[in-house]
Amino acid sequence: MISHIEQARRRRQLNQRIRDIIAMRRAFGPASAAEPTEPEPLEQREAA
């Protein structure tokens, strides 16, 4: 059984990852959102 401490740690890591992704999307701005054929997201998907 996973401890509460371990659950909290995993939740924190997941939330941090989500924040990083949102920050990256904001940094790239609306130009990248308007271009779904950008190569970078595809490369990230292959790496993950």
Coordinates of C-alpha atoms in Angstrom, one line a residue:
M1 CA 0.0 0.0 0.0
I2 CA 1.3 3.4 -0.9
S3 CA 1.9 5.8 2.1
H4 CA 0.2 9.2 2.3
I5 CA 3.7 10.8 2.1
E6 CA 4.4 8.9 -1.2
Q7 CA 1.0 9.9 -2.6
A8 CA 1.6 13.6 -1.7
R9 CA 5.0 13.4 -3.3
R10 CA 3.7 12.0 -6.5
R11 CA 0.8 14.5 -6.6
R12 CA 3.3 17.3 -6.1
Q13 CA 5.6 16.0 -8.9
L14 CA 2.6 15.7 -11.2
N15 CA 1.3 19.2 -10.4
Q16 CA 4.8 20.6 -11.0
R17 CA 5.0 18.9 -14.4
I18 CA 1.6 20.4 -15.3
R19 CA 2.7 23.8 -14.2
D20 CA 5.9 23.5 -16.3
I21 CA 3.9 22.5 -19.4
I22 CA 1.5 25.4 -18.9
A23 CA 4.4 27.8 -18.4
M24 CA 6.0 26.5 -21.6
R25 CA 2.8 26.9 -23.6
R26 CA 2.5 30.5 -22.3
A27 CA 6.1 31.2 -23.2
F28 CA 5.6 30.0 -26.8
G29 CA 2.4 32.1 -26.9
P30 CA -0.6 32.0 -29.2
A31 CA 1.6 31.6 -32.4
S32 CA 2.5 28.0 -31.5
A33 CA -1.1 27.2 -30.5
A34 CA -2.2 28.3 -34.0
E35 CA 0.3 26.0 -35.6
P36 CA -0.5 22.3 -34.6
T37 CA 2.0 21.0 -37.2
E38 CA 5.0 22.3 -35.1
P39 CA 7.8 19.7 -34.9
E40 CA 8.7 20.2 -31.2
P41 CA 5.5 18.7 -29.6
L42 CA 5.9 15.6 -31.8
E43 CA 9.5 15.1 -30.7
Q44 CA 8.5 15.5 -27.0
R45 CA 5.8 12.8 -27.5
E46 CA 8.3 10.4 -29.1
A47 CA 10.8 11.0 -26.2
A48 CA 8.1 10.4 -23.5

